[in-house]
XYZ file of C-alpha atoms in Angstrom:
426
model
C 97.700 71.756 96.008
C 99.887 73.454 93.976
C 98.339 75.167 90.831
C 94.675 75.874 91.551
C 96.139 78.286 94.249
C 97.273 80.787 91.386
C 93.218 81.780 91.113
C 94.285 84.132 93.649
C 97.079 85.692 92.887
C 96.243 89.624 93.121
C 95.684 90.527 88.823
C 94.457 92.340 86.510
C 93.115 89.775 83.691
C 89.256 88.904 82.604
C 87.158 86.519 82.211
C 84.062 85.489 79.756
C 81.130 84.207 81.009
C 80.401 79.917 80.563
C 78.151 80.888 77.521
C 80.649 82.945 75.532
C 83.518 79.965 77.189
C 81.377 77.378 75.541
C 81.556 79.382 72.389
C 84.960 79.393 72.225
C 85.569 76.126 73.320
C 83.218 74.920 70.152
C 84.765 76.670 68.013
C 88.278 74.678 69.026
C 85.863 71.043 68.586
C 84.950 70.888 72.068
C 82.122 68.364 72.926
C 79.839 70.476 75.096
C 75.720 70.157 75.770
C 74.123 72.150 73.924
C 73.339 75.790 75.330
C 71.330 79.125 74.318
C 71.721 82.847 75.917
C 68.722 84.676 77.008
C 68.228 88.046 78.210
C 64.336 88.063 79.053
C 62.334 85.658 80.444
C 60.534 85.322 77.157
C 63.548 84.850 75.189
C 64.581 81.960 78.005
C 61.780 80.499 76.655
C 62.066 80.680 72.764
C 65.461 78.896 73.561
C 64.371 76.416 75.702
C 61.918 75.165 73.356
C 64.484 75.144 70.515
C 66.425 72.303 71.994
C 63.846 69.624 71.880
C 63.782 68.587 75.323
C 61.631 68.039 78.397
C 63.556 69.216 81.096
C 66.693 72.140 80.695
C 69.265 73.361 82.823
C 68.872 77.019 83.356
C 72.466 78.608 84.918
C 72.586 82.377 85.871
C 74.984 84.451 83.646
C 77.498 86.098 86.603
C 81.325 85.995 86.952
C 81.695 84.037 90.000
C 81.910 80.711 91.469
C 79.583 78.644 93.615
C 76.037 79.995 91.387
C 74.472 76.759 92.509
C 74.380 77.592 96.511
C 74.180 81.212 95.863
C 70.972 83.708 96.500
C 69.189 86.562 94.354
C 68.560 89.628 96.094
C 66.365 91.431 96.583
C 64.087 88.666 95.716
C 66.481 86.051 97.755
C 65.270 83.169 95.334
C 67.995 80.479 95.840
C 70.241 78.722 93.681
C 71.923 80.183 90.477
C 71.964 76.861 88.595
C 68.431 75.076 88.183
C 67.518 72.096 86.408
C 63.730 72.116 85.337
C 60.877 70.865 82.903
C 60.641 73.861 79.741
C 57.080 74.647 81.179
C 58.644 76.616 84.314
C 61.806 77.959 82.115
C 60.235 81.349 82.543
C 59.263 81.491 86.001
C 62.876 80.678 86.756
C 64.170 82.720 84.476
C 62.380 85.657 85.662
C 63.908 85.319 89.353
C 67.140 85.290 88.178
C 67.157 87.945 85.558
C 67.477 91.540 87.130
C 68.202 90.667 90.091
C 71.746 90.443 91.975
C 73.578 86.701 92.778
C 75.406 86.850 96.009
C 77.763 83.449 96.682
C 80.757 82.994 98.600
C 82.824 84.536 95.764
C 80.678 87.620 95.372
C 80.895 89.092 98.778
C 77.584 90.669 100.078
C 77.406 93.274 96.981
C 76.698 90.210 94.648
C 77.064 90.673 91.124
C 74.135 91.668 88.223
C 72.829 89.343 86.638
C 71.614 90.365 82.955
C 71.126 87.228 81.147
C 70.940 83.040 81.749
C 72.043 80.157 79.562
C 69.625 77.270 78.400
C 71.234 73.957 78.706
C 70.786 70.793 77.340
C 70.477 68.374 80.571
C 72.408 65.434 80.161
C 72.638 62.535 82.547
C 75.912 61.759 83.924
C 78.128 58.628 85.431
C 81.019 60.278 86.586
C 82.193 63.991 87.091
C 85.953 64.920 86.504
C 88.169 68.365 87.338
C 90.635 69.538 84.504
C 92.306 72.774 84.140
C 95.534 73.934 82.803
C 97.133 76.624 83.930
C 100.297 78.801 84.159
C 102.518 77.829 87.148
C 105.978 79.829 88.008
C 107.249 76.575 90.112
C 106.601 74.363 86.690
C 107.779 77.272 84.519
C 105.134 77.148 82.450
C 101.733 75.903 81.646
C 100.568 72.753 83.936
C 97.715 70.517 84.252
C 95.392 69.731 86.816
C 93.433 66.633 86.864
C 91.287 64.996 89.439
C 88.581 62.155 89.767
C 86.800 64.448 91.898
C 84.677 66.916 89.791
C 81.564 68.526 90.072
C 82.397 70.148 93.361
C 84.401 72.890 94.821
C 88.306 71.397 94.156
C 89.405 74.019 97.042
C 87.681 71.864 99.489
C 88.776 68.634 97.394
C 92.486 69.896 98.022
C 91.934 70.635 101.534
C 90.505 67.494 102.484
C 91.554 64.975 99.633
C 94.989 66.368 98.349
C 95.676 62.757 97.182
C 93.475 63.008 94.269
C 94.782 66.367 92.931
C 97.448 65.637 90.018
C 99.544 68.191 88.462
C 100.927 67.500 85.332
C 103.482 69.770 83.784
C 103.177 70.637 79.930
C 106.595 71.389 77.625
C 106.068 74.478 76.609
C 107.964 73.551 73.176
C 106.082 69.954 73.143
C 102.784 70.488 74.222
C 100.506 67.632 74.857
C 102.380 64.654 74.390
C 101.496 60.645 74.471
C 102.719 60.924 78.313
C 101.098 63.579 79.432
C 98.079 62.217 77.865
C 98.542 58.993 79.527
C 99.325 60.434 82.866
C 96.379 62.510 82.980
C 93.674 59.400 82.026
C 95.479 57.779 84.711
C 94.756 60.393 87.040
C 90.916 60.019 86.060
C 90.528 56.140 86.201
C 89.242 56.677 82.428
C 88.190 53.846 80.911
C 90.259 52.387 77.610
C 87.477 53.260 75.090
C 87.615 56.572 76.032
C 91.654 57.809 75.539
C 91.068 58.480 72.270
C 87.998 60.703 72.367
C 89.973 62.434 75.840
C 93.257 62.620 73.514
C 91.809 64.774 70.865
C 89.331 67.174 73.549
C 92.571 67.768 75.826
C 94.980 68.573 72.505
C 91.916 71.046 71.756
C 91.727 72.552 74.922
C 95.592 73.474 75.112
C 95.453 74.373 72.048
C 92.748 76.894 72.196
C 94.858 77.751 76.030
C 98.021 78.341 73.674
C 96.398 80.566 71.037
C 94.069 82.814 73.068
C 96.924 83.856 75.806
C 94.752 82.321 78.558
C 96.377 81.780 82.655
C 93.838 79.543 83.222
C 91.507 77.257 81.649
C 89.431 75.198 84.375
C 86.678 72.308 83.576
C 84.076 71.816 86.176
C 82.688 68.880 85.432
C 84.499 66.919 82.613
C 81.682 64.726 82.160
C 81.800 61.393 81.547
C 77.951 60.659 79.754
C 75.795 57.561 80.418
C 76.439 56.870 76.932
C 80.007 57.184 77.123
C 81.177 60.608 75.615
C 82.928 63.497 77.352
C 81.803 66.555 77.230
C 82.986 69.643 78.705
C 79.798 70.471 81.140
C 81.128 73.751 82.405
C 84.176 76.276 81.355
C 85.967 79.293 83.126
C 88.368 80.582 81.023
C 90.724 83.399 82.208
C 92.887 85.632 79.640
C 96.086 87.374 80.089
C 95.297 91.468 79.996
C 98.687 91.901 78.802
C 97.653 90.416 75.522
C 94.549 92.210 75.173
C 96.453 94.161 71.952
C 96.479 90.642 69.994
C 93.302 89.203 71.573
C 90.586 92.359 70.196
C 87.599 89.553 69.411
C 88.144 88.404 73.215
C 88.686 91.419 74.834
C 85.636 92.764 73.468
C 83.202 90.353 74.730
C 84.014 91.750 78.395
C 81.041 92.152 80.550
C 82.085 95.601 82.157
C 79.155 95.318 84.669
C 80.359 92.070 86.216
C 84.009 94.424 86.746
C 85.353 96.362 89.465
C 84.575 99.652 88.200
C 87.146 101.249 89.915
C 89.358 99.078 88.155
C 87.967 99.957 84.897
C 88.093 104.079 85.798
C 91.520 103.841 86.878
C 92.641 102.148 83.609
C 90.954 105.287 81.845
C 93.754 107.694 83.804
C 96.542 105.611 83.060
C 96.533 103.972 86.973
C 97.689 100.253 87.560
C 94.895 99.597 90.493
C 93.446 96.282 91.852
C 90.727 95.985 94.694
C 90.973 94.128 97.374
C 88.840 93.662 100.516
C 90.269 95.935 103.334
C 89.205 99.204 104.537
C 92.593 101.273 103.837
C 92.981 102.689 100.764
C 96.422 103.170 99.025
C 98.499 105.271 96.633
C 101.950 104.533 96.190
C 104.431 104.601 93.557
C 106.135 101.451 92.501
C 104.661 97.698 92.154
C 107.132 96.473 94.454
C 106.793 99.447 96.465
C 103.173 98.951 96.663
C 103.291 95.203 97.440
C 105.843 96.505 100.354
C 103.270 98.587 101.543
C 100.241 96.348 101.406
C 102.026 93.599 103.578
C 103.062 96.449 106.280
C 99.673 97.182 106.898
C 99.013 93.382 107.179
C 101.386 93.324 109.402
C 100.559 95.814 112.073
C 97.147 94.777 111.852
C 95.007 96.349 109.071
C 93.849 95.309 105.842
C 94.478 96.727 102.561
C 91.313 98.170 100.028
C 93.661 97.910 97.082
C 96.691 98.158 94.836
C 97.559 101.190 93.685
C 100.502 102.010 91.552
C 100.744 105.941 90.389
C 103.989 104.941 88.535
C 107.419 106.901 87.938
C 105.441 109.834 85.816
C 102.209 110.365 87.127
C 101.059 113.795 86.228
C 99.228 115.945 89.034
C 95.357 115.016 87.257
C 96.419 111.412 87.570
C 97.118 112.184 91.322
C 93.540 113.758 91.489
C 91.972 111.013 89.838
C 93.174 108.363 91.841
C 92.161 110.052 95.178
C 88.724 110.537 93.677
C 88.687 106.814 93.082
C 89.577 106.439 96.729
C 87.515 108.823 97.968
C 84.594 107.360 96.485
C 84.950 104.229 97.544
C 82.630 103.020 100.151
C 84.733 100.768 101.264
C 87.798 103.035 102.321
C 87.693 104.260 105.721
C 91.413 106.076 105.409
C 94.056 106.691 102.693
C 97.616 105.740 102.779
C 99.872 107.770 100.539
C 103.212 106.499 100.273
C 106.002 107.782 97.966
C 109.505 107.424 98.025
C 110.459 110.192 95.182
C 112.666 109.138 92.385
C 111.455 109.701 89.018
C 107.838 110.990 90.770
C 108.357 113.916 92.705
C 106.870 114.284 96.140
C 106.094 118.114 95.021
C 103.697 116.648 92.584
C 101.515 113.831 94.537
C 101.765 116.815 97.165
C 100.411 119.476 94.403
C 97.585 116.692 93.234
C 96.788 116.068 97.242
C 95.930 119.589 97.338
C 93.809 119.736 93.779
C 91.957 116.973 94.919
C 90.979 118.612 98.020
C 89.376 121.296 96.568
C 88.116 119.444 92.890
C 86.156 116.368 94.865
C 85.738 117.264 98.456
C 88.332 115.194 100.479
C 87.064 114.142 103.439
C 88.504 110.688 104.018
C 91.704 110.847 106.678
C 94.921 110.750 104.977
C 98.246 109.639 106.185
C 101.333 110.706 103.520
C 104.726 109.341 104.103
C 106.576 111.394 101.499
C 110.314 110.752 100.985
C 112.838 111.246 98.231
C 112.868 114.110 95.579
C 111.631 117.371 96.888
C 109.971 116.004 100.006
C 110.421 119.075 102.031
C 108.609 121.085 99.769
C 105.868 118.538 99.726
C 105.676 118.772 102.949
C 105.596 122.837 102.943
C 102.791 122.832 100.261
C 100.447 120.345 102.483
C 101.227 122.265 105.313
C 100.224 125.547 103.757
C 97.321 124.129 102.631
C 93.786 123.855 104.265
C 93.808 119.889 104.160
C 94.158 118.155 107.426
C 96.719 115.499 106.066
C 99.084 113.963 108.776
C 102.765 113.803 107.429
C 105.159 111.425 108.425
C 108.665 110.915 107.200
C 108.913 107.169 108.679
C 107.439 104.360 106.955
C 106.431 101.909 109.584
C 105.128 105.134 111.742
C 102.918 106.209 108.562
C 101.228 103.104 108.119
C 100.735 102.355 112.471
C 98.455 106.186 112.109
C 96.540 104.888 109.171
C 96.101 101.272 110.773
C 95.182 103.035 113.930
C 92.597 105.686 112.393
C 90.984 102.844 110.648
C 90.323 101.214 113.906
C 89.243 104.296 115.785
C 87.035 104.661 112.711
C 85.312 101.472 113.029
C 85.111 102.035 116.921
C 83.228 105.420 116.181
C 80.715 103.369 113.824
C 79.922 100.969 116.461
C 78.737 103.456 119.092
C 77.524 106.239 116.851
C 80.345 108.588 117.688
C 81.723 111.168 114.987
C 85.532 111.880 115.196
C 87.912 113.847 112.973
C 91.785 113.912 112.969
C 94.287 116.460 112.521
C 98.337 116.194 113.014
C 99.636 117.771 116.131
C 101.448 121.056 115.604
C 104.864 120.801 115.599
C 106.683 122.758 118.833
């Protein structure tokens, strides 16, 4: 499986949750069920009733996959997705609201939820996969069908990779009669339906196209017992580099369902993007970085993040991005790694220092510092009363940090406190 893959590719875009996706997908003349927002029980209610039915779907509101096997904490009520009569809409409702879903996307933190969406249940005969999405080996936009919807299309890959179809899209052509004819042939649809499936895929690129999406993914593409599609569930992923021409979009980010060091290092200017390791890292360069990340991979650690300082960091961006390292829970040891160009080692040296003293340094730090005015970032860190360990050599740099992170996590294990310091020089 080919495109699906590009879900995690290491970015910086955002996403909207399925009630705002269903919004925008409506206003395109998507066929979706009908669904409310609520942010109280009560108001899960009012909506419930509104649709006229018996028996609703109510989904949890959180920006991550696999809701419907996940668990609330602290109340560890299970299942984010929950299809039930109107009369126990609040008692659901009320166990999902305030509280934090934890799935296999989440990690352990879990994610807040703050409000659910009402549903209109509909009964189904078949469930279908569709996405499109950018693709560097199709150069360009590409899409994704398979028969097998309404469950995890990771696992469908993994186990079925005969039923995954990828499509590619002109960029200059968009959908055309063949792709439209390939991809109802990838879904066994049934005659009576290309038609209706014609005009809902031409709307869903086209809404793709005109918002600057990466990735538009259907989850099911259901097929009704009455025979309509609708569009049962929506993730839809933007582009952050078009955030200046997408304002209404942007703006409807849920900041709480964010990394928030992501979102504080975007306040100082800082190109940073969390990951799940324990070694935090400040380097200058993207491809620098990326250099970096896979070293430590390498000689057996595992990266916290992505953190590019860039060319012309100034020494308060230097002091902000340590804080944002220093904070995190997660980082047992920071890597700093600069090979001085444009960005003087003199100045991540300087804003080493600051930081020291402004926020209270106390994680261990490795700095490889080479290029412009090394020497005299190494004098000003050795003058200093900061216990950073220097090293000139790459590969050496990143071995300490690796192996401080492991003595670190040794030291947890049997209750042990340790400290580190460089050896003086003879």
């Amino acid at each position: 499986l080919r495109a699906p893959s590009l879900q995690k590719i290491m970015s910086r875009n955002y996403n909207l949750h399925e009630y705002q996706s269903i919004q925008v997908l409506n206003k395109y003349k998507v066929p979706t069920p009908i669904s409310l927002v609520a942010v109280t029980p009560d108001e899960a209610v009012l909506q419930a009733q509104k649709l006229g039915i018996p028996e609703v779907v109510v989904k949890a509101q959180v920006l991550a996959g696999g809701r419907g096997k996940g668990h609330f904490v602290p109340s560890q009520f299970k299942g984010g997705v929950h299809v039930c009569p109107v009369d126990n809409v609040k008692e659901i409702a009320s166990k999902m609201i305030g509280q934090t879903l934890v799935t296999k996307q989440t990690g352990a933190k879990g994610k807040p939820c703050d409000q659910v969406m009402i549903a209109e249940k509909v009964s189904l005969k078949k469930e279908l996969y569709l996405a499109i999405l950018l693709d560097r080996k199709f150069g360009g936009p590409v899409l994704v069908a398979s028969p097998k919807g309404g469950m995890d299309i990771e696992e469908v890959a993994a186990k079925e990779p005969h039923e995954i179809h990828n499509i590619a899209i002109n960029l200059h052509k968009g959908i055309t009669p063949d792709v439209v004819e390939k991809a109802a042939a990838a879904l066994s649809l049934e005659k009576g339906l290309l038609g209706s499936f014609e005009e809902i895929l031409r709307n869903l690129y086209k809404s793709f196209a005109e918002l600057d999406m990466i990735q538009l993914e259907i989850n099911p593409l259901g097929i009704t017992d009455d025979n309509r599609i609708l569009v049962c569930d929506a993730k839809l992923n933007f582009d952050e580099n078009a955030s200046f021409r997408q304002k209404g979009i942007y703006s409807q980010r849920d900041l709480r369902q964010e990394n928030q060091n992501e979102i504080e290092s975007q306040k100082h200017g800082l190109s940073y993007i969390a990951m799940d390791g324990n070694i935090g890292c400040l380097v200058n360069g993207a491809g620098l970085a990326m250099a970096t990340m896979d070293l430590i991979k390498l000689v057996g650690g595992n990266p916290a993040n992505f953190l590019d300082v860039g060319g012309g960091a100034q020494e308060d961006q230097i002091v902000n991005a340590l804080r944002i390292l220093q904070t995190n829970d997660q980082v047992d040891g920071i890597l700093i790694n600069i090979f001085g160009g444009i960005m003087r080692c003199d100045i991540i040296a300087h804003g080493l220092v600051s930081a020291a003293h402004k926020i209270h340094l106390t994680k261990p730090i490795v700095a490889r510092l080479c290029g412009t005015n090394w020497q005299e970032a190494k004098e000003i860190i050795r003058r200093s009363d900061i216990d950073a360990i220097t090293e000139q050599d790459e590969e050496e740099a990143v071995k300490k940090i690796v192996g401080i992170s492991k003595i670190l996590n040794l030291s947890k294990e049997i209750n042990v406190g340790v400290s580190f310091s460089q050896f003086k020089e003879e």
